[in-house]
Coordinates of N, CA and C in Angstrom, one line a residue:
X29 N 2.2 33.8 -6.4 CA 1.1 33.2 -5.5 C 1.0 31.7 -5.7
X30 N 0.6 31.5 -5.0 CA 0.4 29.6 -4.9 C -0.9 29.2 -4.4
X31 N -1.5 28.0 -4.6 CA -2.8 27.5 -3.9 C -2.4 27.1 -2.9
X32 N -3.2 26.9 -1.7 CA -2.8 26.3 -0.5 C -4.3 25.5 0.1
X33 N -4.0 25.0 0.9 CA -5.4 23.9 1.4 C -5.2 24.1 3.1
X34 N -6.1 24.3 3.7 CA -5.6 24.1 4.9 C -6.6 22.5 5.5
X35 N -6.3 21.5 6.1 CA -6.7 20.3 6.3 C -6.6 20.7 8.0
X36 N -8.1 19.8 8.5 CA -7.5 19.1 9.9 C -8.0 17.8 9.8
X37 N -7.0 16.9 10.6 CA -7.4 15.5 11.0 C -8.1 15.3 12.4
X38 N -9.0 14.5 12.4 CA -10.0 14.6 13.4 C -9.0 13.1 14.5
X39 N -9.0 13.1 15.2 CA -8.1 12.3 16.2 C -8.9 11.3 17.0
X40 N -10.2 11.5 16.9 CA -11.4 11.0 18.2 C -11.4 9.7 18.4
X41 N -12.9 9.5 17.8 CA -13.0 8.0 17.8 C -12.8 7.3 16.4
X42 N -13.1 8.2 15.2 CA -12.7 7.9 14.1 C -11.6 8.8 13.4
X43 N -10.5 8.2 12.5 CA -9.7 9.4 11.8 C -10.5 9.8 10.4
X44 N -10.2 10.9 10.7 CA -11.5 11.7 9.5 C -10.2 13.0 9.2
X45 N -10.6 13.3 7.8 CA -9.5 14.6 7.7 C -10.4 15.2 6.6
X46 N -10.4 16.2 6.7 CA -11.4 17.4 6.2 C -10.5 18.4 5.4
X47 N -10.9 19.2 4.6 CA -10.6 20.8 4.0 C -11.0 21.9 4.5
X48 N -10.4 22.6 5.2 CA -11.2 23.9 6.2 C -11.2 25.0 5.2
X49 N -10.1 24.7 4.0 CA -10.2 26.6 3.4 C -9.2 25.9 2.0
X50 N -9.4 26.9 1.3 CA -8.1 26.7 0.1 C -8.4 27.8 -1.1
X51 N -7.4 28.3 -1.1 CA -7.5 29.4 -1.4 C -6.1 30.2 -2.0
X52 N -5.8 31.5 -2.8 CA -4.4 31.4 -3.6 C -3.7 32.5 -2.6
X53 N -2.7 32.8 -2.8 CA -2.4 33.6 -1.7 C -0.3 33.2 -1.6
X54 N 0.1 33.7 -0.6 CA 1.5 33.6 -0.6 C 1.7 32.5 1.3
X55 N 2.9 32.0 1.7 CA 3.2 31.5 2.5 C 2.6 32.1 3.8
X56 N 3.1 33.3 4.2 CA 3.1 33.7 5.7 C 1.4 33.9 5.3
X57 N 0.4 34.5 4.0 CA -0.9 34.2 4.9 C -1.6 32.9 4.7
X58 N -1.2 31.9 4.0 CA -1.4 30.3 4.2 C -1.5 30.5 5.8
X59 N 0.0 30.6 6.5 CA 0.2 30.4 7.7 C -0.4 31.1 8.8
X60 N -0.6 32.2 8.3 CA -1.9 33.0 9.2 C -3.2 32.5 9.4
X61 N -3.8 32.1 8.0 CA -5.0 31.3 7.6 C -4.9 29.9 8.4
X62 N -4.1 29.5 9.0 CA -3.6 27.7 9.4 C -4.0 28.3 11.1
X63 N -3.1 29.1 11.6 CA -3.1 29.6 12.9 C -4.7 29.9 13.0
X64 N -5.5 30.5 11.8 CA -6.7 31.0 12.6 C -7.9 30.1 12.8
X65 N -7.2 29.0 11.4 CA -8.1 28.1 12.2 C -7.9 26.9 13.0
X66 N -6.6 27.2 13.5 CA -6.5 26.5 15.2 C -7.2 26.9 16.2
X67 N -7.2 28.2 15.9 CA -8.1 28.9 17.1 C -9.1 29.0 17.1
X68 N -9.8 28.8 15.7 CA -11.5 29.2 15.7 C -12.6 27.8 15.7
X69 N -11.7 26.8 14.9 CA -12.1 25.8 13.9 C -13.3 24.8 15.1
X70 N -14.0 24.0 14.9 CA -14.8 23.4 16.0 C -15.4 21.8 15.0
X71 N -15.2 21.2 15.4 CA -15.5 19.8 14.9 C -17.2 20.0 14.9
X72 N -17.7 19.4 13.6 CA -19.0 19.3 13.1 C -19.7 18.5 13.9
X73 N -19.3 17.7 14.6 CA -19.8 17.0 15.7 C -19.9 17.0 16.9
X74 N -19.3 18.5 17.3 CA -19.3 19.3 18.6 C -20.9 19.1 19.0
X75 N -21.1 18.4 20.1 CA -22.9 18.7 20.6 C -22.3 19.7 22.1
X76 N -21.4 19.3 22.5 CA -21.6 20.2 23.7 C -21.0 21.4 23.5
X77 N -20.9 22.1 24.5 CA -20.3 23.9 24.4 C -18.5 23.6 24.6
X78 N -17.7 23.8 23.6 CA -16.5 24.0 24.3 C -15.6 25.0 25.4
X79 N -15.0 24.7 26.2 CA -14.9 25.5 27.3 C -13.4 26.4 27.2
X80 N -12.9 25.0 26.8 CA -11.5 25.6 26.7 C -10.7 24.9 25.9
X81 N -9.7 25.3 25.3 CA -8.7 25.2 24.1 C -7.2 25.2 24.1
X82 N -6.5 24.3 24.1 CA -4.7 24.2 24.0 C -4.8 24.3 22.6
X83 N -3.6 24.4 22.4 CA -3.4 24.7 21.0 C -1.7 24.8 21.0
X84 N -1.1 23.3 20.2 CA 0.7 23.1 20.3 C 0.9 23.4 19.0
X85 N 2.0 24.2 18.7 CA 2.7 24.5 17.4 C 3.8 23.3 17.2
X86 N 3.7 22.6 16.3 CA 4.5 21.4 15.9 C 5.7 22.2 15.0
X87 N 6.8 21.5 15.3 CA 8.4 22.4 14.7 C 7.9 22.1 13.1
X88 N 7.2 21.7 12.4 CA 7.3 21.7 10.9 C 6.0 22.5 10.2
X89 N 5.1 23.1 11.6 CA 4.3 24.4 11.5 C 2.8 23.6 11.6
X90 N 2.4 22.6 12.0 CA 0.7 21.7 11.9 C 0.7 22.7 13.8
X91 N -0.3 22.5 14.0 CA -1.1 22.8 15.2 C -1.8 21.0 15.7
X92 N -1.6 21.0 16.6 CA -2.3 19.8 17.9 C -3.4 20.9 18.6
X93 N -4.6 20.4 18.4 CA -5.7 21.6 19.3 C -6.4 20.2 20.2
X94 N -6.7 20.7 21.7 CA -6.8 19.6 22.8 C -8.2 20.7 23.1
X95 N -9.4 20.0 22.7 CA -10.7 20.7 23.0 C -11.5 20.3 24.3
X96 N -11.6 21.1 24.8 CA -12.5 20.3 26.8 C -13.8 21.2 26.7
X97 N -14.6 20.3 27.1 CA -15.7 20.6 27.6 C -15.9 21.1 29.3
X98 N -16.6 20.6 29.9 CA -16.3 20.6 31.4 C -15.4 19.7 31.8
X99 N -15.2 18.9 31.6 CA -13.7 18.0 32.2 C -12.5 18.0 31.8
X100 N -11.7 17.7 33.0 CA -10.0 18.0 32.4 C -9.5 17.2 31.1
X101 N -10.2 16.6 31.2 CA -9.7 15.1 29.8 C -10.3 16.1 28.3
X102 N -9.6 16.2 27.1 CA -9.7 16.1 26.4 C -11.1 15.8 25.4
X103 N -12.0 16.7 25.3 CA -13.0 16.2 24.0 C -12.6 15.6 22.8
X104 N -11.8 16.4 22.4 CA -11.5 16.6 20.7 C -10.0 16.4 20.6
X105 N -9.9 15.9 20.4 CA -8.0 16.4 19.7 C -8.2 16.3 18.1
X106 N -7.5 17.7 17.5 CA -7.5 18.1 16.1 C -6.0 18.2 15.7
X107 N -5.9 18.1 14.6 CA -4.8 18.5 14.0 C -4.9 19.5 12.6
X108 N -4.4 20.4 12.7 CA -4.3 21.1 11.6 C -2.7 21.4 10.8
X109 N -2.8 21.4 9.3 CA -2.0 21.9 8.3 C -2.3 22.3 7.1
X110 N -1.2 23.0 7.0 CA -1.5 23.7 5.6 C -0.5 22.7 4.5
X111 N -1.2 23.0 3.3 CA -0.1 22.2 2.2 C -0.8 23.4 1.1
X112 N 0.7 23.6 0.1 CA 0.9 24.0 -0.8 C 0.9 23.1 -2.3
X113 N -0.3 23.4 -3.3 CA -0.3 22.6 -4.1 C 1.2 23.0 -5.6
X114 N 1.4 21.2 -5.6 CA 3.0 21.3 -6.2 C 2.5 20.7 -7.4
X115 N 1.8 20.6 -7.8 CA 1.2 19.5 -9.1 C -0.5 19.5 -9.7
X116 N -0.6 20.1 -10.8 CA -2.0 19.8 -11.2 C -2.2 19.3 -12.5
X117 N -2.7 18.1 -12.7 CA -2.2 17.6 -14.0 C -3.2 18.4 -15.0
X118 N -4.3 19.6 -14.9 CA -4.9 20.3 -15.5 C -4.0 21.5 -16.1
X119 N -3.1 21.7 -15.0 CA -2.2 22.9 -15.6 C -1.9 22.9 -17.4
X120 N -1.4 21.5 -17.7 CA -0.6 21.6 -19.4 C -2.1 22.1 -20.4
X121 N -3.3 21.7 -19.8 CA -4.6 21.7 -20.6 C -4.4 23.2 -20.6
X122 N -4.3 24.0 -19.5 CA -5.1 25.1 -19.3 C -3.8 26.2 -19.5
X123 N -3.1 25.5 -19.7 CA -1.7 26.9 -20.1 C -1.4 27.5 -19.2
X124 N -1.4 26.9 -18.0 CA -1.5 28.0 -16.6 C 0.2 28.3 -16.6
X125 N -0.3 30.1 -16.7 CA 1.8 30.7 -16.8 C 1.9 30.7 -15.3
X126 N 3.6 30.9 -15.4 CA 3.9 31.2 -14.2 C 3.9 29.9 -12.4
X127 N 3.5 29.1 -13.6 CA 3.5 27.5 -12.5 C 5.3 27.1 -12.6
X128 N 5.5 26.4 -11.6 CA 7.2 26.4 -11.0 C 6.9 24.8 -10.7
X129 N 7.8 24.3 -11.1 CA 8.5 22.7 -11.0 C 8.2 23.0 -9.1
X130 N 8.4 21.9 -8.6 CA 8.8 21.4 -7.4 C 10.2 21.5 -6.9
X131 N 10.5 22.1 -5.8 CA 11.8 22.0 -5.7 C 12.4 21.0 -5.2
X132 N 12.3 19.9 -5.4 CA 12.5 18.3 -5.3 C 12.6 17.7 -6.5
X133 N 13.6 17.2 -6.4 CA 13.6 16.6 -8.1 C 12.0 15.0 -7.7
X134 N 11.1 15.7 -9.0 CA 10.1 14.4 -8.8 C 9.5 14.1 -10.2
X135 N 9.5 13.0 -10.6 CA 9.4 12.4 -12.2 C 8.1 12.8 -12.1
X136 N 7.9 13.4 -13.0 CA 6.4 14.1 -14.0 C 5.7 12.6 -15.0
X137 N 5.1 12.0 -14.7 CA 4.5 10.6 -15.5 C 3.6 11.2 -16.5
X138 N 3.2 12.6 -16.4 CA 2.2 13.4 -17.4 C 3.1 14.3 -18.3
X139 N 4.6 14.2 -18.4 CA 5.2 15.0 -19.0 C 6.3 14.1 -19.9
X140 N 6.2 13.8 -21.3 CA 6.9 13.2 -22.1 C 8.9 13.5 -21.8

């Protein structure tokens, strides 16, 4: 099992990027968990009622969500992804078994 975070970037008038969930779990339900909150997720600063929802699958697995109110133009544009945490420098304190290098070779600055 692994930790995962699922993030969206807010696109509007400011770039803002938030934590929607994080939680331990395996790949495909990270990726389940990512999809559902493409579908569900709603900007904290939604005042009006959303109407309708696009929602693009990017080839490296993020979602583009295009949120409309009553007009064809775009409210909201979000972005969502998931990331897998590869590094905790609490891990050597806490003896955590069963943690896995990165599979990228990447210099450890916390490890002699």
């Amino acid at each position: 099992m692994a930790v995962w975070v699922i993030t969206v970037d807010t696109l509007d008038t400011e770039f803002e990027t938030r934590t929607v969930g994080r939680f331990d779990g395996t790949r495909e339900e990270a990726e389940a968990a990512l999809y559902r909150a493409a579908c569900t997720e709603e900007p904290e600063f939604a005042l009006r009622r959303i109407r309708r929802r696009e929602i693009f699958r990017y080839p490296d697995g993020g979602y583009y969500v295009c949120l409309y109110g009553r007009s064809d133009q775009p409210r909201h544009k979000l972005v969502f992804r998931m990331a897998e945490l590869v590094l905790d420098t609490a891990w050597a304190e806490k003896g955590r078994p069963g943690t896995r290098e990165p599979e990228d070779e990447v210099p450890d600055p916390w490890r002699p």
